[in-house]
Amino acid sequence: MNGNPLHFVAQEYPITTCPNDTRVITAHVPVQLAERVDQLAAHVGRSKGWIVRQALCARIDQEEERSSLTRAALADVDAGCVIDHQTVQAWANSVSSDTPLPVPVPR
C-alpha cells in the first residue's frame, strides 16, 4: 500500500445498468490491487464481490460512453462540423484576458 488515505464515493449502479443475473468470471489481479479491494470492502462495509462488481460496471459504462462520444465526434468531423485549430487557440489564449473572445462555434 502507498499510505495514501482511502477516498471512495460509493455509487450503487441500478439494476438496469448492472443486472442481478450473475455469472462467475475469474481474473488474476496484482496483490496490491487485491489488498486495496479488501481495504475498500472493509471501509464501506460491503463484500469484495460487490466492490469488484461496482468497479467493473463503472468501468464498462465509462468505456461505452467514451466509445459513443468518439463515434459522435467522428460523425461531426465527417459532416464538416469542426472548428479550426487557430480559432480555438486564439479563443483559449483570450479566456483570461480583459477582452475574451466569444466561444467559437463550428462552421
PDB file of C-alpha atoms in Angstrom:
ATOM      1  CA  MET A   1       0.000   0.000   0.000  1.00  0.00           C
ATOM      2  CA  ASN A   2       1.205   3.519  -0.717  1.00  0.00           C
ATOM      3  CA  GLY A   3      -0.022   5.033   2.539  1.00  0.00           C
ATOM      4  CA  ASN A   4      -2.490   7.373   0.854  1.00  0.00           C
ATOM      5  CA  PRO A   5      -5.814   7.790   2.636  1.00  0.00           C
ATOM      6  CA  LEU A   6      -8.662   5.859   1.110  1.00  0.00           C
ATOM      7  CA  HIS A   7     -11.018   8.032  -0.922  1.00  0.00           C
ATOM      8  CA  PHE A   8     -14.148   6.447  -2.326  1.00  0.00           C
ATOM      9  CA  VAL A   9     -17.532   7.742  -3.308  1.00  0.00           C
ATOM     10  CA  ALA A  10     -19.987   4.874  -3.296  1.00  0.00           C
ATOM     11  CA  GLN A  11     -22.373   4.854  -6.210  1.00  0.00           C
ATOM     12  CA  GLU A  12     -24.589   1.868  -6.497  1.00  0.00           C
ATOM     13  CA  TYR A  13     -25.469   1.063 -10.068  1.00  0.00           C
ATOM     14  CA  PRO A  14     -29.155   0.497 -10.763  1.00  0.00           C
ATOM     15  CA  ILE A  15     -30.266  -2.981 -11.679  1.00  0.00           C
ATOM     16  CA  THR A  16     -30.756  -1.930 -15.305  1.00  0.00           C
ATOM     17  CA  THR A  17     -27.079  -0.981 -15.539  1.00  0.00           C
ATOM     18  CA  CYS A  18     -25.673  -3.882 -13.560  1.00  0.00           C
ATOM     19  CA  PRO A  19     -28.226  -6.719 -13.540  1.00  0.00           C
ATOM     20  CA  ASN A  20     -28.622  -9.188 -10.701  1.00  0.00           C
ATOM     21  CA  ASP A  21     -28.334 -12.210 -13.002  1.00  0.00           C
ATOM     22  CA  THR A  22     -24.806 -13.349 -12.416  1.00  0.00           C
ATOM     23  CA  ARG A  23     -22.069 -15.452 -13.927  1.00  0.00           C
ATOM     24  CA  VAL A  24     -18.739 -16.201 -12.335  1.00  0.00           C
ATOM     25  CA  ILE A  25     -15.650 -14.846 -14.057  1.00  0.00           C
ATOM     26  CA  THR A  26     -12.119 -15.018 -12.750  1.00  0.00           C
ATOM     27  CA  ALA A  27      -9.195 -12.694 -13.134  1.00  0.00           C
ATOM     28  CA  HIS A  28      -5.711 -12.661 -11.745  1.00  0.00           C
ATOM     29  CA  VAL A  29      -5.007  -9.261 -10.230  1.00  0.00           C
ATOM     30  CA  PRO A  30      -1.860  -7.839  -8.658  1.00  0.00           C
ATOM     31  CA  VAL A  31      -1.620  -8.490  -4.921  1.00  0.00           C
ATOM     32  CA  GLN A  32      -1.641  -4.753  -4.177  1.00  0.00           C
ATOM     33  CA  LEU A  33      -4.901  -4.335  -6.085  1.00  0.00           C
ATOM     34  CA  ALA A  34      -6.479  -7.241  -4.231  1.00  0.00           C
ATOM     35  CA  GLU A  35      -5.377  -5.654  -0.945  1.00  0.00           C
ATOM     36  CA  ARG A  36      -6.967  -2.372  -1.998  1.00  0.00           C
ATOM     37  CA  VAL A  37     -10.214  -4.213  -2.756  1.00  0.00           C
ATOM     38  CA  ASP A  38     -10.042  -5.828   0.696  1.00  0.00           C
ATOM     39  CA  GLN A  39      -9.453  -2.426   2.320  1.00  0.00           C
ATOM     40  CA  LEU A  40     -12.263  -0.747   0.409  1.00  0.00           C
ATOM     41  CA  ALA A  41     -14.705  -3.559   1.174  1.00  0.00           C
ATOM     42  CA  ALA A  42     -13.949  -3.219   4.882  1.00  0.00           C
ATOM     43  CA  HIS A  43     -14.186   0.574   4.689  1.00  0.00           C
ATOM     44  CA  VAL A  44     -17.635   0.660   3.051  1.00  0.00           C
ATOM     45  CA  GLY A  45     -18.964  -2.464   4.760  1.00  0.00           C
ATOM     46  CA  ARG A  46     -19.575  -4.381   1.553  1.00  0.00           C
ATOM     47  CA  SER A  47     -18.304  -7.657   0.163  1.00  0.00           C
ATOM     48  CA  LYS A  48     -15.282  -7.853  -2.108  1.00  0.00           C
ATOM     49  CA  GLY A  49     -17.602  -9.174  -4.816  1.00  0.00           C
ATOM     50  CA  TRP A  50     -19.797  -6.092  -4.509  1.00  0.00           C
ATOM     51  CA  ILE A  51     -16.758  -3.816  -4.800  1.00  0.00           C
ATOM     52  CA  VAL A  52     -15.472  -5.628  -7.897  1.00  0.00           C
ATOM     53  CA  ARG A  53     -18.935  -5.679  -9.496  1.00  0.00           C
ATOM     54  CA  GLN A  54     -19.432  -1.933  -8.937  1.00  0.00           C
ATOM     55  CA  ALA A  55     -15.956  -1.149 -10.269  1.00  0.00           C
ATOM     56  CA  LEU A  56     -16.444  -3.332 -13.321  1.00  0.00           C
ATOM     57  CA  CYS A  57     -19.860  -1.835 -14.075  1.00  0.00           C
ATOM     58  CA  ALA A  58     -18.482   1.686 -13.720  1.00  0.00           C
ATOM     59  CA  ARG A  59     -15.503   0.961 -15.971  1.00  0.00           C
ATOM     60  CA  ILE A  60     -17.598  -0.674 -18.680  1.00  0.00           C
ATOM     61  CA  ASP A  61     -20.133   2.196 -18.538  1.00  0.00           C
ATOM     62  CA  GLN A  62     -17.242   4.663 -18.876  1.00  0.00           C
ATOM     63  CA  GLU A  63     -15.778   2.839 -21.870  1.00  0.00           C
ATOM     64  CA  GLU A  64     -19.173   2.585 -23.581  1.00  0.00           C
ATOM     65  CA  GLU A  65     -19.726   6.319 -23.076  1.00  0.00           C
ATOM     66  CA  ARG A  66     -16.251   7.112 -24.418  1.00  0.00           C
ATOM     67  CA  SER A  67     -16.919   4.987 -27.491  1.00  0.00           C
ATOM     68  CA  SER A  68     -20.279   6.671 -28.071  1.00  0.00           C
ATOM     69  CA  LEU A  69     -18.764  10.157 -27.761  1.00  0.00           C
ATOM     70  CA  THR A  70     -15.933   9.210 -30.113  1.00  0.00           C
ATOM     71  CA  ARG A  71     -18.389   7.960 -32.751  1.00  0.00           C
ATOM     72  CA  ALA A  72     -20.429  11.173 -32.411  1.00  0.00           C
ATOM     73  CA  ALA A  73     -17.287  13.315 -32.726  1.00  0.00           C
ATOM     74  CA  LEU A  74     -16.168  11.427 -35.824  1.00  0.00           C
ATOM     75  CA  ALA A  75     -19.629  11.894 -37.348  1.00  0.00           C
ATOM     76  CA  ASP A  76     -19.300  15.647 -36.718  1.00  0.00           C
ATOM     77  CA  VAL A  77     -15.917  15.645 -38.463  1.00  0.00           C
ATOM     78  CA  ASP A  78     -17.365  13.708 -41.408  1.00  0.00           C
ATOM     79  CA  ALA A  79     -20.182  16.281 -41.612  1.00  0.00           C
ATOM     80  CA  GLY A  80     -17.672  19.133 -41.602  1.00  0.00           C
ATOM     81  CA  CYS A  81     -18.885  20.421 -38.228  1.00  0.00           C
ATOM     82  CA  VAL A  82     -15.466  21.464 -36.924  1.00  0.00           C
ATOM     83  CA  ILE A  83     -13.570  24.448 -35.507  1.00  0.00           C
ATOM     84  CA  ASP A  84     -10.086  25.057 -36.869  1.00  0.00           C
ATOM     85  CA  HIS A  85      -7.130  24.912 -34.506  1.00  0.00           C
ATOM     86  CA  GLN A  86      -6.146  28.551 -34.900  1.00  0.00           C
ATOM     87  CA  THR A  87      -9.627  29.723 -33.890  1.00  0.00           C
ATOM     88  CA  VAL A  88      -9.643  27.516 -30.797  1.00  0.00           C
ATOM     89  CA  GLN A  89      -6.103  28.584 -29.864  1.00  0.00           C
ATOM     90  CA  ALA A  90      -6.997  32.264 -30.211  1.00  0.00           C
ATOM     91  CA  TRP A  91     -10.088  31.770 -28.046  1.00  0.00           C
ATOM     92  CA  ALA A  92      -8.147  29.788 -25.403  1.00  0.00           C
ATOM     93  CA  ASN A  93      -5.449  32.460 -25.274  1.00  0.00           C
ATOM     94  CA  SER A  94      -8.085  35.159 -24.771  1.00  0.00           C
ATOM     95  CA  VAL A  95     -10.039  33.480 -21.963  1.00  0.00           C
ATOM     96  CA  SER A  96      -8.060  35.030 -19.116  1.00  0.00           C
ATOM     97  CA  SER A  97      -7.602  38.378 -20.857  1.00  0.00           C
ATOM     98  CA  ASP A  98      -9.537  41.595 -20.319  1.00  0.00           C
ATOM     99  CA  THR A  99     -11.262  41.063 -23.678  1.00  0.00           C
ATOM    100  CA  PRO A 100     -12.042  37.359 -24.081  1.00  0.00           C
ATOM    101  CA  LEU A 101     -13.267  36.211 -27.457  1.00  0.00           C
ATOM    102  CA  PRO A 102     -16.681  34.551 -27.732  1.00  0.00           C
ATOM    103  CA  VAL A 103     -16.717  30.762 -27.617  1.00  0.00           C
ATOM    104  CA  PRO A 104     -16.073  29.533 -31.152  1.00  0.00           C
ATOM    105  CA  VAL A 105     -18.830  27.703 -32.971  1.00  0.00           C
ATOM    106  CA  PRO A 106     -18.438  25.065 -35.670  1.00  0.00           C
ATOM    107  CA  ARG A 107     -18.693  26.202 -39.268  1.00  0.00           C
TER     108      ARG A 107
END
